[in-house]
N, CA, C and O atoms as CSV, one atom per row, in Angstrom:
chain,resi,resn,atom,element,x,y,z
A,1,UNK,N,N,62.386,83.685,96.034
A,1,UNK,CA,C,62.984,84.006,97.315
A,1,UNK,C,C,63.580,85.399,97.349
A,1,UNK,O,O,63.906,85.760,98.479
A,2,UNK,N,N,63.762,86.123,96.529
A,2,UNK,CA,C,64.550,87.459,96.226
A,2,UNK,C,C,63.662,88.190,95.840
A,2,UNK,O,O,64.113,89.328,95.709
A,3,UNK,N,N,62.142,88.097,95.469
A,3,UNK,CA,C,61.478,89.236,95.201
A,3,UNK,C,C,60.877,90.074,95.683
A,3,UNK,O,O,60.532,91.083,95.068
A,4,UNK,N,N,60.612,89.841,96.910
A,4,UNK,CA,C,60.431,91.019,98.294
A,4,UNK,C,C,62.036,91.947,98.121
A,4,UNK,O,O,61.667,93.120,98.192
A,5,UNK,N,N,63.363,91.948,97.961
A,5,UNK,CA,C,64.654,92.548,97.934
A,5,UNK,C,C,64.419,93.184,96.702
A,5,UNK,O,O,64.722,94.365,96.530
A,6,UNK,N,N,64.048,92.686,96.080
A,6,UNK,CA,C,64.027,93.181,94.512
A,6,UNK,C,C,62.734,94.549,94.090
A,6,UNK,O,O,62.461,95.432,93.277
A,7,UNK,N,N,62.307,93.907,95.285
A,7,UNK,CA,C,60.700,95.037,95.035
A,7,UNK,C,C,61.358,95.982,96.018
A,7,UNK,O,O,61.630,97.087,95.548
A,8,UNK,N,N,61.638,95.792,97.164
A,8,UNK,CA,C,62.056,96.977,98.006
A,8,UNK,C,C,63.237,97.937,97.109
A,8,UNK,O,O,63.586,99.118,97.106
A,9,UNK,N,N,63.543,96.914,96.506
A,9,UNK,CA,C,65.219,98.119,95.813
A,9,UNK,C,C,64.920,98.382,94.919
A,9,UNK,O,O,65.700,99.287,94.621
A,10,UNK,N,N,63.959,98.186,93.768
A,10,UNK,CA,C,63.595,98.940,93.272
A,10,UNK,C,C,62.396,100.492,93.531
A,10,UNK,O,O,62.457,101.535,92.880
A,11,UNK,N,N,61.451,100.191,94.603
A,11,UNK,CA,C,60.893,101.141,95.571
A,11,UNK,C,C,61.591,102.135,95.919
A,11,UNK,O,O,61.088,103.247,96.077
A,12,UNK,N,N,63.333,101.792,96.156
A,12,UNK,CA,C,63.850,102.656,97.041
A,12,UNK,C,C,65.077,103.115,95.641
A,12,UNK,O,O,66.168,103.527,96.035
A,13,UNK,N,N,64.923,103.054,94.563
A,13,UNK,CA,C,65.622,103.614,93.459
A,13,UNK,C,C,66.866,103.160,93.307
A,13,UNK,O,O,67.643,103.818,92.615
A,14,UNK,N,N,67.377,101.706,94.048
A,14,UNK,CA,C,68.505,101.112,94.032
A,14,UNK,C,C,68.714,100.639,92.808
A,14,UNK,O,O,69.788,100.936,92.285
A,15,UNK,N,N,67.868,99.895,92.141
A,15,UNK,CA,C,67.795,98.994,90.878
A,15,UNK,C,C,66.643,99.449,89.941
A,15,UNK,O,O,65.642,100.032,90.357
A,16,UNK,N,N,66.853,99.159,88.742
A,16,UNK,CA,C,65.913,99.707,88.091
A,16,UNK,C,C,65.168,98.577,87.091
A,16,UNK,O,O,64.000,98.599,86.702
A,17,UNK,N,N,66.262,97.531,86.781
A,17,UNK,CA,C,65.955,96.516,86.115
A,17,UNK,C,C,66.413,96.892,84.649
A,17,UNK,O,O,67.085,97.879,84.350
A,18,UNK,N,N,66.074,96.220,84.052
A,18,UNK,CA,C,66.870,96.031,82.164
A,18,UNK,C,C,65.500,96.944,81.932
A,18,UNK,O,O,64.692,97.457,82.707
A,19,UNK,N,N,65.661,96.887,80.198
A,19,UNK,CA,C,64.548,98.129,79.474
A,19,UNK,C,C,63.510,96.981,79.291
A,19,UNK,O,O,62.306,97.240,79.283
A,20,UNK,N,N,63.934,95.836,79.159
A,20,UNK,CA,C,62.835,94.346,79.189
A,20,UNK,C,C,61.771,94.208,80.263
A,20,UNK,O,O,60.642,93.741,80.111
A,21,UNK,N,N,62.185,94.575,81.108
A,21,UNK,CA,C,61.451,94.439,82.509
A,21,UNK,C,C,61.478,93.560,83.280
A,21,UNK,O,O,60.528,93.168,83.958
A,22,UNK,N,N,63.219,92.894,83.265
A,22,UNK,CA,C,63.778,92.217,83.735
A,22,UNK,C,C,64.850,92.563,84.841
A,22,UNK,O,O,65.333,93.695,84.872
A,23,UNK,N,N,65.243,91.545,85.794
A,23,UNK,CA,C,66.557,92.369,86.380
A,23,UNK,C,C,67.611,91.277,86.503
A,23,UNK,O,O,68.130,91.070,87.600
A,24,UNK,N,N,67.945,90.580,85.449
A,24,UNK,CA,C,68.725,89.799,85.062
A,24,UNK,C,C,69.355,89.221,86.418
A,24,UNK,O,O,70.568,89.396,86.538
A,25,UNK,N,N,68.504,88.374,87.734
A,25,UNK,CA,C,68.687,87.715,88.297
A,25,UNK,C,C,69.733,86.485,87.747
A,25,UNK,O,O,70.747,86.115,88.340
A,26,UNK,N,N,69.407,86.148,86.931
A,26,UNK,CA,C,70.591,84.871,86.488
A,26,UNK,C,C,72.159,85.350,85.695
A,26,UNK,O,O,73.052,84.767,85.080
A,27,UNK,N,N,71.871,86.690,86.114
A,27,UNK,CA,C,73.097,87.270,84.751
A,27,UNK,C,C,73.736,88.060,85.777
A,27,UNK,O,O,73.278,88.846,86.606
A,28,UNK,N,N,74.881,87.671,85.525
A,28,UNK,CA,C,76.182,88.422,86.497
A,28,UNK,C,C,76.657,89.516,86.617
A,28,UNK,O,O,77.240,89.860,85.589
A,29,UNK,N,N,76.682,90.192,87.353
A,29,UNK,CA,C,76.650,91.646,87.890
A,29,UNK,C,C,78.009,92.300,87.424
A,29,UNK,O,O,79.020,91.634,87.645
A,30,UNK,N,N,78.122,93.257,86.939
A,30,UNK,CA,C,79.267,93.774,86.118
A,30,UNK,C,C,79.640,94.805,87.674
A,30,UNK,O,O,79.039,94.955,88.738
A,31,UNK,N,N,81.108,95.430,87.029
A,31,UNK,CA,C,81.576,95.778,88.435
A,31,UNK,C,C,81.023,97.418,88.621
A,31,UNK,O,O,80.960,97.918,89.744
A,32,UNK,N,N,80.664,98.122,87.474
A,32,UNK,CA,C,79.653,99.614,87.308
A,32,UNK,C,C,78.598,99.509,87.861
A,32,UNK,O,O,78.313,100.346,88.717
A,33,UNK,N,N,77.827,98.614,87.597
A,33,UNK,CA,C,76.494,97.905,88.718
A,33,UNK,C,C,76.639,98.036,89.699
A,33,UNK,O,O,76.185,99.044,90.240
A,34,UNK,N,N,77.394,97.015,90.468
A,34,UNK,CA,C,77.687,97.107,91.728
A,34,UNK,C,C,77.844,98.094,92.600
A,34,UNK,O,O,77.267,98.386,93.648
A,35,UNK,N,N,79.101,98.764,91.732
A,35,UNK,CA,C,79.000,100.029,92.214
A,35,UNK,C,C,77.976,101.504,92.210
A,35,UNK,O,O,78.046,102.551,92.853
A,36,UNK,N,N,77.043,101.010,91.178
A,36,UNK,CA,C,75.642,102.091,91.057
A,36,UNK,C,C,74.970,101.828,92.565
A,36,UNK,O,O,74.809,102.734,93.383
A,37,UNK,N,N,74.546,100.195,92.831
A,37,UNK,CA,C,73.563,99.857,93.387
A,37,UNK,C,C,74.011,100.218,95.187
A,37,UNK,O,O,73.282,100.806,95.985
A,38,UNK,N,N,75.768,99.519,95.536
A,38,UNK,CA,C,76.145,100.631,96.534
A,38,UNK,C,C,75.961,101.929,97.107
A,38,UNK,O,O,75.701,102.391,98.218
A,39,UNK,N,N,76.173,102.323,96.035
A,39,UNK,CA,C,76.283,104.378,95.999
A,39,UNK,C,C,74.806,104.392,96.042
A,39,UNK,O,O,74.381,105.064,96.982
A,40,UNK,N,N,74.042,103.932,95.418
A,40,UNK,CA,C,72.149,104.488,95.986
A,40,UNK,C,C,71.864,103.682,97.050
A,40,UNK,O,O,70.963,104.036,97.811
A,41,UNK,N,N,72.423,102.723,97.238
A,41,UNK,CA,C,72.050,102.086,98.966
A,41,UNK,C,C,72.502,103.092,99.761
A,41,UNK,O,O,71.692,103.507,100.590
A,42,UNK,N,N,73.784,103.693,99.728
A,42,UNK,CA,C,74.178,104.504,100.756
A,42,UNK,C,C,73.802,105.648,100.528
A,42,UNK,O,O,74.455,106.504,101.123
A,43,UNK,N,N,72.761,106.112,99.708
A,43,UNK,CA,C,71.905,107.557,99.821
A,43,UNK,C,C,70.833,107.459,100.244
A,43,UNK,O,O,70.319,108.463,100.737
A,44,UNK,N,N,69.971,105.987,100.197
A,44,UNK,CA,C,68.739,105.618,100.497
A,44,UNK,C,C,68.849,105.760,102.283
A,44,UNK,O,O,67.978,106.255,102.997
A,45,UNK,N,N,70.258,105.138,102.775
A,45,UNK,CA,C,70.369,105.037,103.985
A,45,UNK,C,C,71.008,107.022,104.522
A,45,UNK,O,O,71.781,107.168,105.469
A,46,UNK,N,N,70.710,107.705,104.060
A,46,UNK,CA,C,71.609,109.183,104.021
A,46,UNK,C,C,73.001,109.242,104.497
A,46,UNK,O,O,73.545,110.139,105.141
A,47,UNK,N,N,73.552,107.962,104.002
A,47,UNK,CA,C,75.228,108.236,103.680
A,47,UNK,C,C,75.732,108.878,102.999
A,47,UNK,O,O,75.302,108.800,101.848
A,48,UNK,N,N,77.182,110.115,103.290
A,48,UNK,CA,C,77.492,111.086,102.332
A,48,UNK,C,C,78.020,109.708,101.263
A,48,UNK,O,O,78.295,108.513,101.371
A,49,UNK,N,N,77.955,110.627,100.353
A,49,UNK,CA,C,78.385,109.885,98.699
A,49,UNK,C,C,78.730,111.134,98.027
A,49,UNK,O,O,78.499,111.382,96.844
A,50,UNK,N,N,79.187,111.748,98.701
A,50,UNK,CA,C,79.601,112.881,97.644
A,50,UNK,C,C,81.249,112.972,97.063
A,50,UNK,O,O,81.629,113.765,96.202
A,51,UNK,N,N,82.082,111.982,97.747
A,51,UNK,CA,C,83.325,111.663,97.171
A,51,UNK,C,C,83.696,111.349,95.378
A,51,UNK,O,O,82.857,110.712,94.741
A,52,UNK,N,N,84.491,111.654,94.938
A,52,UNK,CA,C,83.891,112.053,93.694
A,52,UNK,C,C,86.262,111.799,93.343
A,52,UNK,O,O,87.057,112.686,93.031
A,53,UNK,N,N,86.489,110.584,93.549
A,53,UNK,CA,C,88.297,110.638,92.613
A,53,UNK,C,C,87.892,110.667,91.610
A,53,UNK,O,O,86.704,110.625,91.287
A,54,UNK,N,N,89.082,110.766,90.748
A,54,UNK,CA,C,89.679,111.227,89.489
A,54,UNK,C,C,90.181,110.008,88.664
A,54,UNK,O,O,91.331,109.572,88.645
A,55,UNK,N,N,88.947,109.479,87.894
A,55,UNK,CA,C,89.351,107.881,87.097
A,55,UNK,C,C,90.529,108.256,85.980
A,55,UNK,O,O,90.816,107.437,85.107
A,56,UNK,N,N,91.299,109.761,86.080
A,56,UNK,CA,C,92.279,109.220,85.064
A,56,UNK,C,C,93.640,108.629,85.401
A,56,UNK,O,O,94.591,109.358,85.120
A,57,UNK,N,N,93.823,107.850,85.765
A,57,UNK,CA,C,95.273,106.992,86.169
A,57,UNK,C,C,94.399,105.872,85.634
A,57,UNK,O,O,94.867,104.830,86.094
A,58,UNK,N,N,93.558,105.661,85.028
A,58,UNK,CA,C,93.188,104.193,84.865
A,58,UNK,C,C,92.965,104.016,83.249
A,58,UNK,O,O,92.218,104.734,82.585
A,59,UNK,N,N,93.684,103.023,82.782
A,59,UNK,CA,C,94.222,102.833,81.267
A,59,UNK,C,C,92.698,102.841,80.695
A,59,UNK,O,O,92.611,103.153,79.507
A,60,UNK,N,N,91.723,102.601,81.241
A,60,UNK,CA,C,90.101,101.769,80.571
A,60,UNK,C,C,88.778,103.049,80.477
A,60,UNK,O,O,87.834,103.100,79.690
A,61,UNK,N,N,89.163,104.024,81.632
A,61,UNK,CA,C,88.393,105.086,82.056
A,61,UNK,C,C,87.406,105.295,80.985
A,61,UNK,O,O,86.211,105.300,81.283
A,62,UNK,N,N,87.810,105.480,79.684
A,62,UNK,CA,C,86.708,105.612,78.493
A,62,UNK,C,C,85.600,104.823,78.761
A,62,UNK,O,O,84.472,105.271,78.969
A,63,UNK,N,N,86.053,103.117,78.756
A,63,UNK,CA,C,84.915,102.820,78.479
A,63,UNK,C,C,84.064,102.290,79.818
A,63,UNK,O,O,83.329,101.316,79.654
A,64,UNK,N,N,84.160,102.994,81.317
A,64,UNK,CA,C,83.226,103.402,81.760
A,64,UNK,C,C,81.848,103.896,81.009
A,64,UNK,O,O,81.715,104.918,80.336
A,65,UNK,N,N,80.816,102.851,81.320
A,65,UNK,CA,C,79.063,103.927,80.664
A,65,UNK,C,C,79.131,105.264,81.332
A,65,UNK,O,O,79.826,105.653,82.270
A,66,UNK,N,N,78.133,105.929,80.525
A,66,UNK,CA,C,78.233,107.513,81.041
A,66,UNK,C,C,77.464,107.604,82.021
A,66,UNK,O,O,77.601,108.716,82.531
A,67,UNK,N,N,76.500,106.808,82.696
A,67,UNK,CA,C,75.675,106.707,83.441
A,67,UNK,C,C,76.483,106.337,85.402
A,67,UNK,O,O,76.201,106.741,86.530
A,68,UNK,N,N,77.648,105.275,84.748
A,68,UNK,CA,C,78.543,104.950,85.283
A,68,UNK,C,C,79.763,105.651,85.883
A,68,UNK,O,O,80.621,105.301,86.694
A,69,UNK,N,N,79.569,106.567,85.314
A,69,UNK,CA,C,80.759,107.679,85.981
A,69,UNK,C,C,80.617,108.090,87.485
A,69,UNK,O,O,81.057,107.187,88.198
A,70,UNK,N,N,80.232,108.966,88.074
A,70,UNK,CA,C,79.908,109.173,89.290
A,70,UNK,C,C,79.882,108.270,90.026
A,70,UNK,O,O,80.322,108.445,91.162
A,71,UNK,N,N,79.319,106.888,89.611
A,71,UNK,CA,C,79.365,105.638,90.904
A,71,UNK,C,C,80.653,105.311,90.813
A,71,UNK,O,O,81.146,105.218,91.937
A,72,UNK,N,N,81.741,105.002,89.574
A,72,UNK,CA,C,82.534,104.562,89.586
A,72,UNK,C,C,83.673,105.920,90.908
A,72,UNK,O,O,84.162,105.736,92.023
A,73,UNK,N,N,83.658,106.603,90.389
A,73,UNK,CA,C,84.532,108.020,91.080
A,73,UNK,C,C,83.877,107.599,92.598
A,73,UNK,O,O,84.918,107.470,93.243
A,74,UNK,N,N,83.183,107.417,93.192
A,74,UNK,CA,C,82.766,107.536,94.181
A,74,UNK,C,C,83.241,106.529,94.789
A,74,UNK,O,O,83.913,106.645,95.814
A,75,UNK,N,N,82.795,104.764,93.921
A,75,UNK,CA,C,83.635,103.602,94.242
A,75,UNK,C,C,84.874,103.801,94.486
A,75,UNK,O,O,85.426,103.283,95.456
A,76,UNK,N,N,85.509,104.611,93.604
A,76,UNK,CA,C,87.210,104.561,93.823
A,76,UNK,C,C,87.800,105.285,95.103
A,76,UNK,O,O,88.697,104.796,95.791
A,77,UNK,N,N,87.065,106.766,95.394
A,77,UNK,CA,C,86.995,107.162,96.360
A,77,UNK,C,C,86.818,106.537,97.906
A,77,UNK,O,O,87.370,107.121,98.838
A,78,UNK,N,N,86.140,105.498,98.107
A,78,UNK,CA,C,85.758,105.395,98.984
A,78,UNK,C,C,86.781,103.986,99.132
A,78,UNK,O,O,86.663,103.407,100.213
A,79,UNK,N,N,87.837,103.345,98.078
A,79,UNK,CA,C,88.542,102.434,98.196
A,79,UNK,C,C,87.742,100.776,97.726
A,79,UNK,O,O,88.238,99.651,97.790
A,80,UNK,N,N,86.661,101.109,97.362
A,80,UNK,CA,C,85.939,100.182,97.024
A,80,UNK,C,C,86.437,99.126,95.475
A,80,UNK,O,O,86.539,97.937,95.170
A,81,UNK,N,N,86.583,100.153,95.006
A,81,UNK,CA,C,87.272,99.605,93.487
A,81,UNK,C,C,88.921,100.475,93.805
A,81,UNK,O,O,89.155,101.564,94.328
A,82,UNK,N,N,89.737,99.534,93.283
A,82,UNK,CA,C,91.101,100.174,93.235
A,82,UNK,C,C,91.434,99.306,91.604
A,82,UNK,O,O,92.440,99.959,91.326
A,83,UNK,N,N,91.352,98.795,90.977
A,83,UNK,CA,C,91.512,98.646,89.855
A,83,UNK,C,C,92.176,97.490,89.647
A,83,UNK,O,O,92.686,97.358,90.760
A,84,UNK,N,N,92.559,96.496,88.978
A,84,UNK,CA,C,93.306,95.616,88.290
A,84,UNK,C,C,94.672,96.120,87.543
A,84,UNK,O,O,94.819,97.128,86.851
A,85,UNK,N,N,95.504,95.246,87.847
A,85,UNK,CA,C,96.913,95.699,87.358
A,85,UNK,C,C,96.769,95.031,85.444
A,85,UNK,O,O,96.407,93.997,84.883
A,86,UNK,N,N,97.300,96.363,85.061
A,86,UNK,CA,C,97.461,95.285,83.841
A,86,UNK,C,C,98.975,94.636,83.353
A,86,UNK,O,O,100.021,94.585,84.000
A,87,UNK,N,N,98.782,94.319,82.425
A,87,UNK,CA,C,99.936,93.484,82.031
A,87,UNK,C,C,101.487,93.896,81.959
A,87,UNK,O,O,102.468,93.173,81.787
A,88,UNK,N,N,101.392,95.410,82.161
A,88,UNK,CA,C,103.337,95.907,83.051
A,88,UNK,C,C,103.476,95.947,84.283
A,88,UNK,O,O,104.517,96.215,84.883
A,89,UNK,N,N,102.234,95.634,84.824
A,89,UNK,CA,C,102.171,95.094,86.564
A,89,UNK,C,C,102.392,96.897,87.207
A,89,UNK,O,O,102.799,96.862,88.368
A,90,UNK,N,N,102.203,98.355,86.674
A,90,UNK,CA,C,102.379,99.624,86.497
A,90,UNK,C,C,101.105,100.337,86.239
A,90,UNK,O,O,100.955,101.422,86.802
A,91,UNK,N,N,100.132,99.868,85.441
A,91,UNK,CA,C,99.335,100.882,85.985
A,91,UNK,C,C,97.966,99.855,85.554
A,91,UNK,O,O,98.148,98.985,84.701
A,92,UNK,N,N,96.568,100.027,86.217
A,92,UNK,CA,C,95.599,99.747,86.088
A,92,UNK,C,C,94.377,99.872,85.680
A,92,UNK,O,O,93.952,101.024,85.769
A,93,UNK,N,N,93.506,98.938,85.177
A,93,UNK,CA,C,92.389,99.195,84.807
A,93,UNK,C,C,91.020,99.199,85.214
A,93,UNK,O,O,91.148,98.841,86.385
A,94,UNK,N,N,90.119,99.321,85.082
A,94,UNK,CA,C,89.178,99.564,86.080
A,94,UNK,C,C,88.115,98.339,85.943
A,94,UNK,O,O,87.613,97.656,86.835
A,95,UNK,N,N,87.948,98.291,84.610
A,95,UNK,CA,C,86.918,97.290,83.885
A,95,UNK,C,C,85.407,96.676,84.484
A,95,UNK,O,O,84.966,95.563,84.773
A,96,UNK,N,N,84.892,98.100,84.486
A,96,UNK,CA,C,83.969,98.477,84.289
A,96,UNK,C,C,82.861,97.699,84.024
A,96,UNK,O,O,81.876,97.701,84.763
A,97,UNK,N,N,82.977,96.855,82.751
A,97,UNK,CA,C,82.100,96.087,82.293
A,97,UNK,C,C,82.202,94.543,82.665
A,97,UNK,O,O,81.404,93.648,82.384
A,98,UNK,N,N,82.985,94.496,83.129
A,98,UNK,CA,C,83.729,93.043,83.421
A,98,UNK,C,C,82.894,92.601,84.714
A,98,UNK,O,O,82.759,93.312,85.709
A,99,UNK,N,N,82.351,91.316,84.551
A,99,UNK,CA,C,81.768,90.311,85.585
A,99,UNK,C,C,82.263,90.504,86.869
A,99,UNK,O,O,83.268,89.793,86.871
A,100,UNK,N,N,82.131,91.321,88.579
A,100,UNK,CA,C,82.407,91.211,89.865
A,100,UNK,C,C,82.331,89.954,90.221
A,100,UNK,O,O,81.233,89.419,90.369
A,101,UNK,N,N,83.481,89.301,90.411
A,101,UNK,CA,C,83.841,87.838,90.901
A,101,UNK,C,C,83.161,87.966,92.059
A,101,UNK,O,O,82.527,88.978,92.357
A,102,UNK,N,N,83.289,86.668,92.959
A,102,UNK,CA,C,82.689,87.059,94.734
A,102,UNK,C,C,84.253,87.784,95.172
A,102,UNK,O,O,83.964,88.701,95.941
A,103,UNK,N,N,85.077,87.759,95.073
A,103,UNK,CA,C,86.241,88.149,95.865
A,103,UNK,C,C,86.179,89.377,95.288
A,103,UNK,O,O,86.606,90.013,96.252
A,104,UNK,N,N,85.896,90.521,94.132
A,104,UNK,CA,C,85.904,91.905,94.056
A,104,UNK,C,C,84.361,92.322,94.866
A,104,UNK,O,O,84.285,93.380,95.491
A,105,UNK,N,N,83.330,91.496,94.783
A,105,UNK,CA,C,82.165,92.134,95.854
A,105,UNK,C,C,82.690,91.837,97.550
A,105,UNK,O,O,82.680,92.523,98.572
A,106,UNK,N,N,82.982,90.921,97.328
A,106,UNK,CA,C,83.253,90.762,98.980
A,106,UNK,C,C,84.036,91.714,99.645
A,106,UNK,O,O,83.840,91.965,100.834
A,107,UNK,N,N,85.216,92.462,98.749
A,107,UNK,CA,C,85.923,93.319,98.939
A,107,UNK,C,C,84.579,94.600,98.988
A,107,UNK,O,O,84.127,94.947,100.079
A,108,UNK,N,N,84.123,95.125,97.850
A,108,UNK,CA,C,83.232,96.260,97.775
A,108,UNK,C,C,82.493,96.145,99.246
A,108,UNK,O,O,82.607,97.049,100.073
A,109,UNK,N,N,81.780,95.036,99.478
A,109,UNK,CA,C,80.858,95.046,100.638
A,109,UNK,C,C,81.922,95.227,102.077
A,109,UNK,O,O,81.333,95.501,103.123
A,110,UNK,N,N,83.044,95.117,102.119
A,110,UNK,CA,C,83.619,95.028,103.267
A,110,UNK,C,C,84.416,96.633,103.809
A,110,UNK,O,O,84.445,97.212,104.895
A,111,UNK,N,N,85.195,97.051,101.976
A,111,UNK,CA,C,84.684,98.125,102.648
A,111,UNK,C,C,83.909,99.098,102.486
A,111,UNK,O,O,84.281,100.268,102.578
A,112,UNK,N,N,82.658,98.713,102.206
A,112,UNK,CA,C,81.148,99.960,101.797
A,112,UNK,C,C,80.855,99.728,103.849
A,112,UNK,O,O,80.214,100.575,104.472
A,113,UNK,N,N,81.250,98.917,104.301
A,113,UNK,CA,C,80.827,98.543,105.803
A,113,UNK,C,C,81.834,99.228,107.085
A,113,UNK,O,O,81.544,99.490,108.252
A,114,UNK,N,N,83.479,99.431,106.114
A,114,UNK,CA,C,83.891,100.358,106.580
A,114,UNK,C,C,84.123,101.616,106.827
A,114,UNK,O,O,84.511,102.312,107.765
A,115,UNK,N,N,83.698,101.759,105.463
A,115,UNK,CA,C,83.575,103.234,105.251
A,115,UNK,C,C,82.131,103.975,106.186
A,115,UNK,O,O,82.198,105.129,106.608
A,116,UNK,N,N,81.029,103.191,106.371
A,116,UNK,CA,C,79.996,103.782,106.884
A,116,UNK,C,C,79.308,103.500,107.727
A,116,UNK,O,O,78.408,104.254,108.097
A,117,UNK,N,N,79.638,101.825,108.503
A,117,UNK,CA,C,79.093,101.364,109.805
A,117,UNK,C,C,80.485,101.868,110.775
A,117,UNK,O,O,81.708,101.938,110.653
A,118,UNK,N,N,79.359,102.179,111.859
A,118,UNK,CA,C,79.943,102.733,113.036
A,118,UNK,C,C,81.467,101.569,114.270
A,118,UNK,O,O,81.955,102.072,115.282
């Protein structure tokens, strides 16, 4: 049921799939993902994406992938990711690698819709 979406987004340079030649349909979307596959939806559609914050206030920023940088800065920019508090309830982390619950996408999608639908 998803492979017409899956063929178009990869066509359109959204997704690329694993080095397997898989696109880990059953495997849960980390929150760098999300935010990759956003940021090239909204270039595919010629939304600016050129917003670009500054991930250092965030305790985790390292281990952002390097590939991951720019989507993440752009996510943060655009209010999409604002980070997780950590445990002095003072400053936050970004976590990067960590599984997007439905309530951190639902947030991303709501406002990727504000930021760029009319």
């Amino acid at each position: 049921y998803y492979s017409n979406a899956i063929i178009w987004a990869n066509q359109k340079g959204i997704v690329q799939g694993f080095t397997d030649g898989t696109y880990g349909v059953e495997v849960n979307i980390t929150r760098e993902q999300i935010a990759k596959m956003l940021c090239e939806y909204a270039k595919v559609m010629k939304y600016n994406t050129s917003g670009k914050a500054s991930l250092d206030t965030f305790t985790d920023k390292a281990k952002v992938s390097n590939w991951a940088v720019g989507y993440m800065q752009w996510a943060v920019d655009t209010g999409m990711i604002s980070g997780k508090p950590n445990d002095d309830k003072k400053s936050y982390r970004l976590d990067p690698k960590g599984d997007a619950t439905r309530a951190e996408c639902a947030k991303m999608l709501t406002m990727f819709m504000k930021e760029y639908q009319p």
